[in-house]
Short mmCIF file of C-alpha atoms and ligand atoms in Angstrom, two decimals:
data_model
loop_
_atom_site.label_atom_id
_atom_site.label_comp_id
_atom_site.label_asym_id
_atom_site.label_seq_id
_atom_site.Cartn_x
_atom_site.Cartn_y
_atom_site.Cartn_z
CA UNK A 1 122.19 136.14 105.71
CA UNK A 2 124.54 134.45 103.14
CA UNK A 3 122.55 133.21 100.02
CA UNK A 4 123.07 130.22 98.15
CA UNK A 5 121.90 129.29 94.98
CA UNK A 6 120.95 126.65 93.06
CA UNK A 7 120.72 126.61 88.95
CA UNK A 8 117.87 123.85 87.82
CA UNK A 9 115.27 121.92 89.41
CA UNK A 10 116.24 118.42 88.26
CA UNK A 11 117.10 115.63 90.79
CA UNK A 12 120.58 117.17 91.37
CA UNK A 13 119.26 120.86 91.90
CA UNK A 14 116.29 120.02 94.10
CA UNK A 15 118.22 117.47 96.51
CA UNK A 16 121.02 120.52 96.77
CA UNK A 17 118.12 122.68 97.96
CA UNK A 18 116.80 120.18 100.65
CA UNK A 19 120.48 119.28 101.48
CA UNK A 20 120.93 122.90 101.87
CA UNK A 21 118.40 122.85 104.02
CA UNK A 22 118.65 120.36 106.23
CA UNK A 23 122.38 120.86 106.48
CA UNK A 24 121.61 124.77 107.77
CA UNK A 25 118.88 123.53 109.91
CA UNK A 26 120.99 120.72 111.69
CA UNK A 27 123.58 123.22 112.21
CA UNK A 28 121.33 125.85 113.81
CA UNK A 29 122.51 128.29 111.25
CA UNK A 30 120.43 130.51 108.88
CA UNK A 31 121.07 130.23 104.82
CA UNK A 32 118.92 131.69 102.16
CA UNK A 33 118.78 129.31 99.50
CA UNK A 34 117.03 130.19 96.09
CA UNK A 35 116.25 127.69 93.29
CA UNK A 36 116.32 128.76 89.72
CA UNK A 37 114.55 126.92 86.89
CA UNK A 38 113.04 127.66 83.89
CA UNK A 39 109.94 125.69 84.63
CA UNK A 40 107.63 125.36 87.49
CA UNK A 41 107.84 121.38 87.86
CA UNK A 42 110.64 118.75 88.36
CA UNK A 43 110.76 116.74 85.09
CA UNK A 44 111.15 112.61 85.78
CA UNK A 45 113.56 112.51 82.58
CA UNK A 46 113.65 108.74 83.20
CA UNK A 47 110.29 107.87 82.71
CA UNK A 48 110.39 109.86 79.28
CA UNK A 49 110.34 106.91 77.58
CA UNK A 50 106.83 105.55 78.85
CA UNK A 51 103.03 106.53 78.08
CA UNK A 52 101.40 109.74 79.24
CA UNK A 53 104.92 111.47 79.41
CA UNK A 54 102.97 114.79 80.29
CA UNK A 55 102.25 113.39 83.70
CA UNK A 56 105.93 112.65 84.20
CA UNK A 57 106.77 115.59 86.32
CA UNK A 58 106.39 116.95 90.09
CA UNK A 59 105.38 120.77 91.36
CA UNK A 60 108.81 122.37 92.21
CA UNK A 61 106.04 124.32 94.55
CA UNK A 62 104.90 121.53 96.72
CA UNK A 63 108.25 120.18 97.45
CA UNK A 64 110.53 123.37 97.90
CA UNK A 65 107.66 125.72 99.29
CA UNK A 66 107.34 123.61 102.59
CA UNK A 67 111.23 123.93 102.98
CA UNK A 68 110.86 127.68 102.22
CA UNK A 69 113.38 127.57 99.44
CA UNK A 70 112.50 130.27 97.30
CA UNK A 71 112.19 129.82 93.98
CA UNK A 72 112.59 131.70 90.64
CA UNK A 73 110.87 130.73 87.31
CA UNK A 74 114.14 131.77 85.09
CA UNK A 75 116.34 130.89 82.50
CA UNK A 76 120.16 131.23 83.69
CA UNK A 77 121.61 132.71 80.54
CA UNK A 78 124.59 134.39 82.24
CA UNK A 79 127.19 133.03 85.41
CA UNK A 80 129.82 135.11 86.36
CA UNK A 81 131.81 133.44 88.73
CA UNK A 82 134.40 136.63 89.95
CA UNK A 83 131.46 138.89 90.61
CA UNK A 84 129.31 136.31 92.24
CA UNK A 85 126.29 136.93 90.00
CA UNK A 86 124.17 135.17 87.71
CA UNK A 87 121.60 136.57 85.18
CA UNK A 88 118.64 134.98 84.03
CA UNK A 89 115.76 136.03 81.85
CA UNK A 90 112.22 135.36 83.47
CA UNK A 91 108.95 134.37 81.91
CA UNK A 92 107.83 137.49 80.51
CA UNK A 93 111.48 138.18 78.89
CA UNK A 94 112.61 140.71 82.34
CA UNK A 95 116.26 140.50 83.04
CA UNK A 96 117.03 139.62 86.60
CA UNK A 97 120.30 139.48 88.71
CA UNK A 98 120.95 137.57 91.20
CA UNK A 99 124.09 137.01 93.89
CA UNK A 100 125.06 133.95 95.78
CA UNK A 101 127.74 133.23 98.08
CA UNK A 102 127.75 129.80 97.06
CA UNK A 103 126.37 128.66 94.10
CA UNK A 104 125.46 125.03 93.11
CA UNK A 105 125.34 124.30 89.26
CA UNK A 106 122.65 121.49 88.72
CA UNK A 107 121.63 122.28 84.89
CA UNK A 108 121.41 118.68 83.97
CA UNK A 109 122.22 117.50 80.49
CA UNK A 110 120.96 117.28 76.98
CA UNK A 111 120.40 115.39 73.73
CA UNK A 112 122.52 116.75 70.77
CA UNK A 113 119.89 116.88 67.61
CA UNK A 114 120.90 115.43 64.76
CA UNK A 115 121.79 117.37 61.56
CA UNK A 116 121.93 115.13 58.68
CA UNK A 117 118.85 116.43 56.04
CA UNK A 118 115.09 116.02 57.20
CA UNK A 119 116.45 116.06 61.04
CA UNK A 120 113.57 118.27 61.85
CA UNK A 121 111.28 115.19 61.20
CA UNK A 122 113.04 113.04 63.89
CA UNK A 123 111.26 112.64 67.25
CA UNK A 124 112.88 112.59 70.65
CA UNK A 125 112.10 111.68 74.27
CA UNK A 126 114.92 113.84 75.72
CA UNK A 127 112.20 116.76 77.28
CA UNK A 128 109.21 116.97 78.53
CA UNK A 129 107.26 118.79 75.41
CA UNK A 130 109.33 116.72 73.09
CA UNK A 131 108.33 113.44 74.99
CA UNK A 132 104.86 114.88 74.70
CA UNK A 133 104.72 115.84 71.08
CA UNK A 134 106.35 112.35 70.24
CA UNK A 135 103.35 110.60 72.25
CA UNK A 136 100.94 112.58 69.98
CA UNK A 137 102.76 111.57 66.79
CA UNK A 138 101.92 107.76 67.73
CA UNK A 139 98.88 108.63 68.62
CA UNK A 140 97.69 110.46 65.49
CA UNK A 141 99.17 107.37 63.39
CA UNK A 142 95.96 105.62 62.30
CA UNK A 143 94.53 108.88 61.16
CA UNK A 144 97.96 108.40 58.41
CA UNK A 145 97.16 107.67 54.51
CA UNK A 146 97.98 103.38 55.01
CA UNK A 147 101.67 103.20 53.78
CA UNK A 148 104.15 100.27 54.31
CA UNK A 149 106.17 102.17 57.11
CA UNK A 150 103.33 103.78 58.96
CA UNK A 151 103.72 101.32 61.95
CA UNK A 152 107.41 100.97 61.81
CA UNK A 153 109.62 103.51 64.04
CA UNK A 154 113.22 103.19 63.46
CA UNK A 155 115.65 104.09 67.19
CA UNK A 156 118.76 105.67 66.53
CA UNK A 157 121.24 104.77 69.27
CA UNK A 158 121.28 101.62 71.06
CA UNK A 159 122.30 102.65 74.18
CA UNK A 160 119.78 102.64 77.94
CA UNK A 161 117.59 105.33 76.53
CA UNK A 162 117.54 103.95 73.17
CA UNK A 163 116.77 99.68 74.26
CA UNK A 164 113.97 101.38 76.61
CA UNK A 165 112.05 103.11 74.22
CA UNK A 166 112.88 100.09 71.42
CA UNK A 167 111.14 97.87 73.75
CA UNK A 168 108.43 100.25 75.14
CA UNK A 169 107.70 100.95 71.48
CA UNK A 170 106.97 96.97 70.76
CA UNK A 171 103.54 97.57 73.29
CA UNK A 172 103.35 101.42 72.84
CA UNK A 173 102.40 100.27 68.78
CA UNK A 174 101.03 97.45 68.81
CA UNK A 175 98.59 98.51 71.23
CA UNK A 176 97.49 101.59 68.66
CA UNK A 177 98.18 99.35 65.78
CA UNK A 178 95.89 96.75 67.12
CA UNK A 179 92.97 99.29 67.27
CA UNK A 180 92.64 99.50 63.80
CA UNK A 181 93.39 95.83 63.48
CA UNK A 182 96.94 96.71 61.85
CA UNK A 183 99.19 94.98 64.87
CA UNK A 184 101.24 92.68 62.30
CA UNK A 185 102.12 96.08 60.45
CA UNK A 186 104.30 96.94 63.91
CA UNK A 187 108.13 96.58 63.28
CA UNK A 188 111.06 98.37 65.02
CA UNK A 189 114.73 98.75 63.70
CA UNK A 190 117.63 100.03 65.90
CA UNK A 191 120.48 101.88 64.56
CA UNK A 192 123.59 102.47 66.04
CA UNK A 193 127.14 103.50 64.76
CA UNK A 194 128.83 100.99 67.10
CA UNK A 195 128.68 97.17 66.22
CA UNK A 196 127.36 95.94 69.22
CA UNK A 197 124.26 96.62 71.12
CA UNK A 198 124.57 98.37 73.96
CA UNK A 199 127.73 99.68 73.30
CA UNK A 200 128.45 101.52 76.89
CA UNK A 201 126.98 98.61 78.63
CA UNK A 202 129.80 96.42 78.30
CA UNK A 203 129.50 92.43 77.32
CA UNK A 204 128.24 91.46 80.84
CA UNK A 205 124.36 92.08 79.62
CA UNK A 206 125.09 91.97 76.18
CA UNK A 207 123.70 88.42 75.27
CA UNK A 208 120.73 88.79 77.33
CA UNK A 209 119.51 91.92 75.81
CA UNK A 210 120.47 90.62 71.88
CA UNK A 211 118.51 87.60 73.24
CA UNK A 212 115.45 89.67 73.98
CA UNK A 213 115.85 92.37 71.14
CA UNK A 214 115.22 88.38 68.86
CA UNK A 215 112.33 87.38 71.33
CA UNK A 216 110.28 90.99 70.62
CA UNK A 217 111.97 90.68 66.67
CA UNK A 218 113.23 94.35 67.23
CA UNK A 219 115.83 94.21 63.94
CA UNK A 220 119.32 95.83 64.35
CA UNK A 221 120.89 97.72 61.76
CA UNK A 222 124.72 98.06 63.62
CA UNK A 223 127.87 99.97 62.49
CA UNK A 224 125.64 102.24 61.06
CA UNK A 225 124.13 105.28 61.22
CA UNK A 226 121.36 107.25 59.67
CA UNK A 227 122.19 109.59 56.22
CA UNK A 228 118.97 111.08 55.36
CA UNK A 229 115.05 111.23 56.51
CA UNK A 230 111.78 112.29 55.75
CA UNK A 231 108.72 111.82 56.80
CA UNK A 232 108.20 108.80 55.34
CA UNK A 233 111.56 106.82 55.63
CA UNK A 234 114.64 106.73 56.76
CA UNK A 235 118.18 106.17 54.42
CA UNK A 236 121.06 104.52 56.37
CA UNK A 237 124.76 105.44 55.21
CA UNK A 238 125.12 102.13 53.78
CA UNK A 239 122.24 103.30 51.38
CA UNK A 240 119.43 101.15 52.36
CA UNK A 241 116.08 102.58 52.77
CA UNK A 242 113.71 101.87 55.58
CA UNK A 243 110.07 102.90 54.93
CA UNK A 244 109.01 104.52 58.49
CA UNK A 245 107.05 106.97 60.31
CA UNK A 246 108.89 107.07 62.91
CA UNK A 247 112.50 107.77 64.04
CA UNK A 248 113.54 108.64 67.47
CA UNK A 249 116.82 109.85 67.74
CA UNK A 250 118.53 108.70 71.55
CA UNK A 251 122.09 109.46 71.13
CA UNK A 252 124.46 111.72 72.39
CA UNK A 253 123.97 113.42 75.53
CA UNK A 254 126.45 116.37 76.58
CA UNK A 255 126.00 118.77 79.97
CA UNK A 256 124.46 122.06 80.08
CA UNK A 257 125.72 124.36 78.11
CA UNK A 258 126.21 126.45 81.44
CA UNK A 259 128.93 124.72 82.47
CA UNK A 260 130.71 126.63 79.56
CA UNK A 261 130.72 129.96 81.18
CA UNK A 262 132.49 128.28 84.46
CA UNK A 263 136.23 128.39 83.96
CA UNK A 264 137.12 124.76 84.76
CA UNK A 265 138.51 121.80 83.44
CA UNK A 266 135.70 119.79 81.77
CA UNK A 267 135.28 116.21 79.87
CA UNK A 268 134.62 115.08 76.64
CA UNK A 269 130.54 115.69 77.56
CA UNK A 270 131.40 119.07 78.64
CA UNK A 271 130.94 118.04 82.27
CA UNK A 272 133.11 119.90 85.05
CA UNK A 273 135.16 118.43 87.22
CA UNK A 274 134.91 118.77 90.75
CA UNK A 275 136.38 117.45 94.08
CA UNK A 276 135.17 115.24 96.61
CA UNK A 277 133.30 117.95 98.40
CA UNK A 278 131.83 118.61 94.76
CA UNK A 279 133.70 121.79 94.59
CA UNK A 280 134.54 122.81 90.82
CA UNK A 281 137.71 122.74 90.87
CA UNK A 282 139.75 125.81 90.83
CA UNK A 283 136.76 128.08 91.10
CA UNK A 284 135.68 129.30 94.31
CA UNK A 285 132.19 129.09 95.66
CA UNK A 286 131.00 127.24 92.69
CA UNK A 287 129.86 123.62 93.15
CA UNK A 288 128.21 121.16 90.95
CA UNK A 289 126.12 117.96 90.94
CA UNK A 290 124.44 115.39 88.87
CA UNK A 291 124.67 115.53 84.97
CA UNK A 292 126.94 118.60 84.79
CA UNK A 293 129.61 117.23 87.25
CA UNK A 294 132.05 114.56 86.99
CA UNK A 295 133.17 113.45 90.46
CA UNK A 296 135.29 110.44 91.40
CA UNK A 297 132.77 107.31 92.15
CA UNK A 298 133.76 103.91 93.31
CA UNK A 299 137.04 101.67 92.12
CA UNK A 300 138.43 104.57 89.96
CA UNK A 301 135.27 104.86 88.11
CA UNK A 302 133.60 108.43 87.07
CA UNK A 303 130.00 109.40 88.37
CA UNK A 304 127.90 108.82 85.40
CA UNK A 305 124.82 110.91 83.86
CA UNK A 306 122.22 109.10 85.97
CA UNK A 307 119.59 109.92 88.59
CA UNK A 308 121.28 107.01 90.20
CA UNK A 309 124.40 109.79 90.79
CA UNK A 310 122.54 113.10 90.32
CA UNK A 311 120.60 112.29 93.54
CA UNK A 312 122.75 111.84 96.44
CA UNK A 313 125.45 114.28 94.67
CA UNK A 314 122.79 117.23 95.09
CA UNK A 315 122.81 115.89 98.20
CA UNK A 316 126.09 116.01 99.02
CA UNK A 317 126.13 119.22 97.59
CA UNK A 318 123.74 120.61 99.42
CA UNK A 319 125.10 119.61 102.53
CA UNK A 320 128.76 120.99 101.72
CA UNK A 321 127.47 124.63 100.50
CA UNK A 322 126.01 124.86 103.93
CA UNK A 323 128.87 123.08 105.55
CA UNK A 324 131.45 125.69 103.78
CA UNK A 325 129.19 129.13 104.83
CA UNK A 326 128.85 127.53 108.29
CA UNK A 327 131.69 126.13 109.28
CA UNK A 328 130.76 122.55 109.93
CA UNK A 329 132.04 119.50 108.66
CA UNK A 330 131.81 119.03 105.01
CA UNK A 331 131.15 115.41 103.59
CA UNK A 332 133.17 113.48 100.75
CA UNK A 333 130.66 112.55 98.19
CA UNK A 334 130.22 108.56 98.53
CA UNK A 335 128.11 107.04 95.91
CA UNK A 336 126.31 103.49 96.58
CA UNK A 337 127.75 100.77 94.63
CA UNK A 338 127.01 101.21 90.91
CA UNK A 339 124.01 99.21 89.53
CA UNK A 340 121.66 99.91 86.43
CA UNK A 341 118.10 98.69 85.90
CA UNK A 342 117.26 98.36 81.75
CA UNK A 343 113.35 98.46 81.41
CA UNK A 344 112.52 95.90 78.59
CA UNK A 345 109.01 96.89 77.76
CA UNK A 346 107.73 93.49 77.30
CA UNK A 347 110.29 91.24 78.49
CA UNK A 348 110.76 92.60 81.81
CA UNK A 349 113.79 94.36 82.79
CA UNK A 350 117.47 93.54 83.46
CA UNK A 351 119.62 94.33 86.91
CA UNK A 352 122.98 95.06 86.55
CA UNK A 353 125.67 95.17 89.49
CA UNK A 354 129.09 96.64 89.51
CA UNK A 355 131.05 98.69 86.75
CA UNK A 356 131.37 95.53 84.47
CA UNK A 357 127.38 94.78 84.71
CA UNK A 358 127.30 91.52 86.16
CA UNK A 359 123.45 90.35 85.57
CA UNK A 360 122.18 90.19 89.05
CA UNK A 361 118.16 89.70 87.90
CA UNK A 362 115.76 89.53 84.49
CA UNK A 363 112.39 88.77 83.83
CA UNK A 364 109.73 90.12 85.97
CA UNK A 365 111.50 90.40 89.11
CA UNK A 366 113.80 93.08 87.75
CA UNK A 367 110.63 94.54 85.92
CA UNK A 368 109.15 95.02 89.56
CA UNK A 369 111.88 96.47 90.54
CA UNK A 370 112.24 98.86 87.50
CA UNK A 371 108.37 99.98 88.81
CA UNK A 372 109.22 100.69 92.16
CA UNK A 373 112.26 103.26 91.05
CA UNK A 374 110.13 104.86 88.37
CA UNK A 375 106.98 105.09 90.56
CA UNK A 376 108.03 105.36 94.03
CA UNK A 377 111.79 105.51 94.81
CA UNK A 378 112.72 108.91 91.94
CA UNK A 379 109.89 111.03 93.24
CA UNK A 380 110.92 113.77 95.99
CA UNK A 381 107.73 113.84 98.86
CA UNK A 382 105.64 116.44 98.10
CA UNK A 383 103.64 118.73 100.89
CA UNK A 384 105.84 117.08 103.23
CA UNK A 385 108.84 118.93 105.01
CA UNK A 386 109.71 116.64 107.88
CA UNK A 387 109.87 113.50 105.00
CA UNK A 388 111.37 115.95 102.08
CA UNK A 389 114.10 116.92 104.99
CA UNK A 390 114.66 113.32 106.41
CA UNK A 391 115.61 111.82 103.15
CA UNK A 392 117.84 114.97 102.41
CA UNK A 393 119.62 113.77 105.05
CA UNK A 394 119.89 109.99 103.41
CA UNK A 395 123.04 109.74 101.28
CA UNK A 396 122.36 106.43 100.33
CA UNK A 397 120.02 105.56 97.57
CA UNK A 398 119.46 101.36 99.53
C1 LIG B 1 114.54 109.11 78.30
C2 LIG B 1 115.52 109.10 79.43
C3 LIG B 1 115.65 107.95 80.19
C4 LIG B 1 116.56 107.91 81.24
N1 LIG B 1 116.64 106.77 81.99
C5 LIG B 1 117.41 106.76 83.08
C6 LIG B 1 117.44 105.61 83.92
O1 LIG B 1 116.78 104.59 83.66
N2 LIG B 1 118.22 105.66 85.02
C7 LIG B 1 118.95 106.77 85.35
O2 LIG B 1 119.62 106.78 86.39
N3 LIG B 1 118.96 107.86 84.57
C8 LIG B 1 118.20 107.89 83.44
N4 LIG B 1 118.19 109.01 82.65
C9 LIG B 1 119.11 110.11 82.95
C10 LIG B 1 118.56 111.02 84.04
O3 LIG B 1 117.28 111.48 83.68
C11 LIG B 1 119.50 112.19 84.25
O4 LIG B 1 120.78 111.70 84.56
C12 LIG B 1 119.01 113.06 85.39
O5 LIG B 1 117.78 113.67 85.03
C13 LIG B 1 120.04 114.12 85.75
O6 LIG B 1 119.54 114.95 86.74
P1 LIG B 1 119.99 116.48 86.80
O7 LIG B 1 119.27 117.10 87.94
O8 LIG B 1 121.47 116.57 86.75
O9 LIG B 1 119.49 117.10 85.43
P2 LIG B 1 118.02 117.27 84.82
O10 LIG B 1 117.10 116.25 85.34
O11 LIG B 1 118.25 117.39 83.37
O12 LIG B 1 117.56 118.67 85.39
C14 LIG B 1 118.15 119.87 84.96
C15 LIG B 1 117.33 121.05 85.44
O13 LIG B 1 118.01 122.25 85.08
C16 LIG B 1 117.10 123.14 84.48
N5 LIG B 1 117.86 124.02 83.58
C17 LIG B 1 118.60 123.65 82.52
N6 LIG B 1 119.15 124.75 81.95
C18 LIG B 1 118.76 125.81 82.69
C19 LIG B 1 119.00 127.21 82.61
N7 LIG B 1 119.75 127.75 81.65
N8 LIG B 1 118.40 128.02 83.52
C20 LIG B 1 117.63 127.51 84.49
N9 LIG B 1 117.38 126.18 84.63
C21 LIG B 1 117.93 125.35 83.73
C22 LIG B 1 116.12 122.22 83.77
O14 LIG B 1 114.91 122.89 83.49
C23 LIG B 1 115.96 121.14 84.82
O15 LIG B 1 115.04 121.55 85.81
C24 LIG B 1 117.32 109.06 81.56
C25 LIG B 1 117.19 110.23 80.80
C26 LIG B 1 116.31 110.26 79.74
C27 LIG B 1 116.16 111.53 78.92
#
């Protein structure tokens, strides 16, 4: 039986699995496909940025066991792409080995840390644990010595991940501020390097976001960036000091380092480029999908490093792996049209359609709509083959 394998259990790696799936079972043909992952659950990176993060995350178990994808608790340290092998390390440090005939790279993304002095002290939301111990560090801020920056948390990067956990951070506070009847002492200062807010967002949104960044008095600090910290304050490279607890540092995300140790072309955020079929190209028997894959999207666009993409491209992969080892029709990767939805803590959310971000809805309608994605539409069905499989087969996220 021909084995394909799949490196992480994001949205990208676990959709290539079901894909797989579905795809072999559709065809009538047999595929052994194996999931790799260094942890046992699926980690809803989106919702990072919101209370409780520990509960943001879904047993890799109850959604792949069903399927009978097995699955291996592993750290991919090794790919060699001539020999068809991949090494990983497992939990208890083993070594193991394993072959594919077709193997689907799906090792996500991540945040690259600062380095400027007192780094270690800065907080981010870009993991699970890290999400976690940030959540803790609010949490544990009454119990601090009164000081004038206990309740302020400075966000460096004003980009999606950065204005959603700006905003969140407005309630998130206040809400532990207000318990010890400090909620006035709450203030939150963005950074970024860029003059403008939003800086990848384009000026579609741009005056409705600066409009609500005024309405929850979240300060900007733009064409900056951050020098120095400790755990007490925070110096900006124009020199000026901002007593704070708390800095959360959102920007910069590159792909896997994996994708190194794959010998094809990749962009500046280390993503590899593939084809169509989500083929890397120029390697055989190597696909990839979501945040370590650049594919073509709509109107001459790139795929960006959303679950909006990473979904229906493990999809897609999925589906051509098996299509490729069986012989059937392979499917060009078609992504819906491109549309973002900005949480704004308090002041709703914002709907964006089309690559220059048109404003298509605010307020509390988008805010609804921002629930329904982070609650409902993001999460895989769990115990539930004949759902899990059905949606597989759904290349559209509408
Ligand atoms: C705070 C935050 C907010 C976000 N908000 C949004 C949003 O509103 N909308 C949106 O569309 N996107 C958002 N994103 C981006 C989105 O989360 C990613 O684009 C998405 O998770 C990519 O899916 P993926 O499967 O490619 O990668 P990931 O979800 O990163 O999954 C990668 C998987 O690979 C595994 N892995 C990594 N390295 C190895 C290895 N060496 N060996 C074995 N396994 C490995 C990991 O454990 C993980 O299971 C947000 C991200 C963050 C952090």
């Amino acid at each position: 039986m021909k084995d394909i394998l799949v490196i992480g259990g994001g949205f990208a790696g676990v959709w290539s699995a079901a894909g797989a799936v579905r795809a072999a079972r559709e065809a009538g043909g047999e595929v052994r496909v194996t999931l790799v992952s260094g942890g046992d659950d699926m980690v809803v990176r989106p919702r990072l940025y919101e209370e409780d993060p520990e509960s943001m995350r879904v047993s890799l178990d109850r959604v792949l066991g069903p399927i009978g994808v097995r699955r291996v608790a592993a750290t991919v340290s090794e790919i060699d792409t001539e020999a068809h092998t991949v090494r990983a390390v497992g939990r208890t440090g083993e070594e193991l080995d394993l072959a594919y005939d077709k193997l689907v790279l799906a090792a996500g993304s991540r945040l690259v840390r600062p380095s400027f002095p007192g780094a270690q002290d800065v907080f981010d939301i870009d993991t699970l644990p890290a999400a976690a111990a940030f959540d803790h560090h609010l949490r544990r801020l009454p119990q601090r010595v009164s000081s004038p920056g206990r309740y302020t948390a400075v966000v460096v990067g004003a980009g999606f991940t950065g204005l959603e956990i700006a905003t969140a951070l407005c309630e998130r506070l206040r809400a532990i501020a207000d318990a010890q009847g400090a909620g006035e002492e709450v203030r939150v200062v963005m950074v970024d390097r860029a003059d403008v807010i939003g800086p990848e967002l384009g000026p579609g949104p741009r005056p409705h976001i600066d409009g609500t960044l005024d309405e929850l008095k979240i300060e900007r600090r733009l064409g900056r960036t951050v020098a120095s910290a400790t755990s007490e304050d925070v110096t900006l490279s124009d020199g000026e000091v901002i007593p704070a607890a708390t800095i959360v540092w959102t920007a910069g995300m590159v792909a896997s380092p994996l994708t190194a140790q794959i010998p094809g072309e990749r962009d500046r955020l280390g993503r590899l480029s593939v084809d169509a079929y989500l083929r890397v190209t120029g390697v055989p028997d190597v696909y990839a999908a979501g945040d370590t894959a650049v594919a073509a999207a709509e109107e001459g666009h790139d795929t960006t490093q959303s679950c909006q993409h990473a979904l229906p491209m493990g999809k897609f992969a999925g589906h051509n792996v098996v299509a490729d080892l069986l012989g059937t029709d392979p499917l060009p990767f078609t992504p819906d049209p491109y549309s973002t939805c900005l949480d704004l803590g308090p002041a709703g959310a914002l709907v964006t359609q089309g690559w220059d971000r048109t404003v298509q809805m605010t307020g509390e309608d988008a805010k609804a709509l921002k629930r329904d994605i982070n609650v409902l539409w993001i999460y895989p069905p769990v115990d539930d083959p004949e759902q899990l499989l059905a949606q597989a087969g759904r290349f559209s996220n509408l």
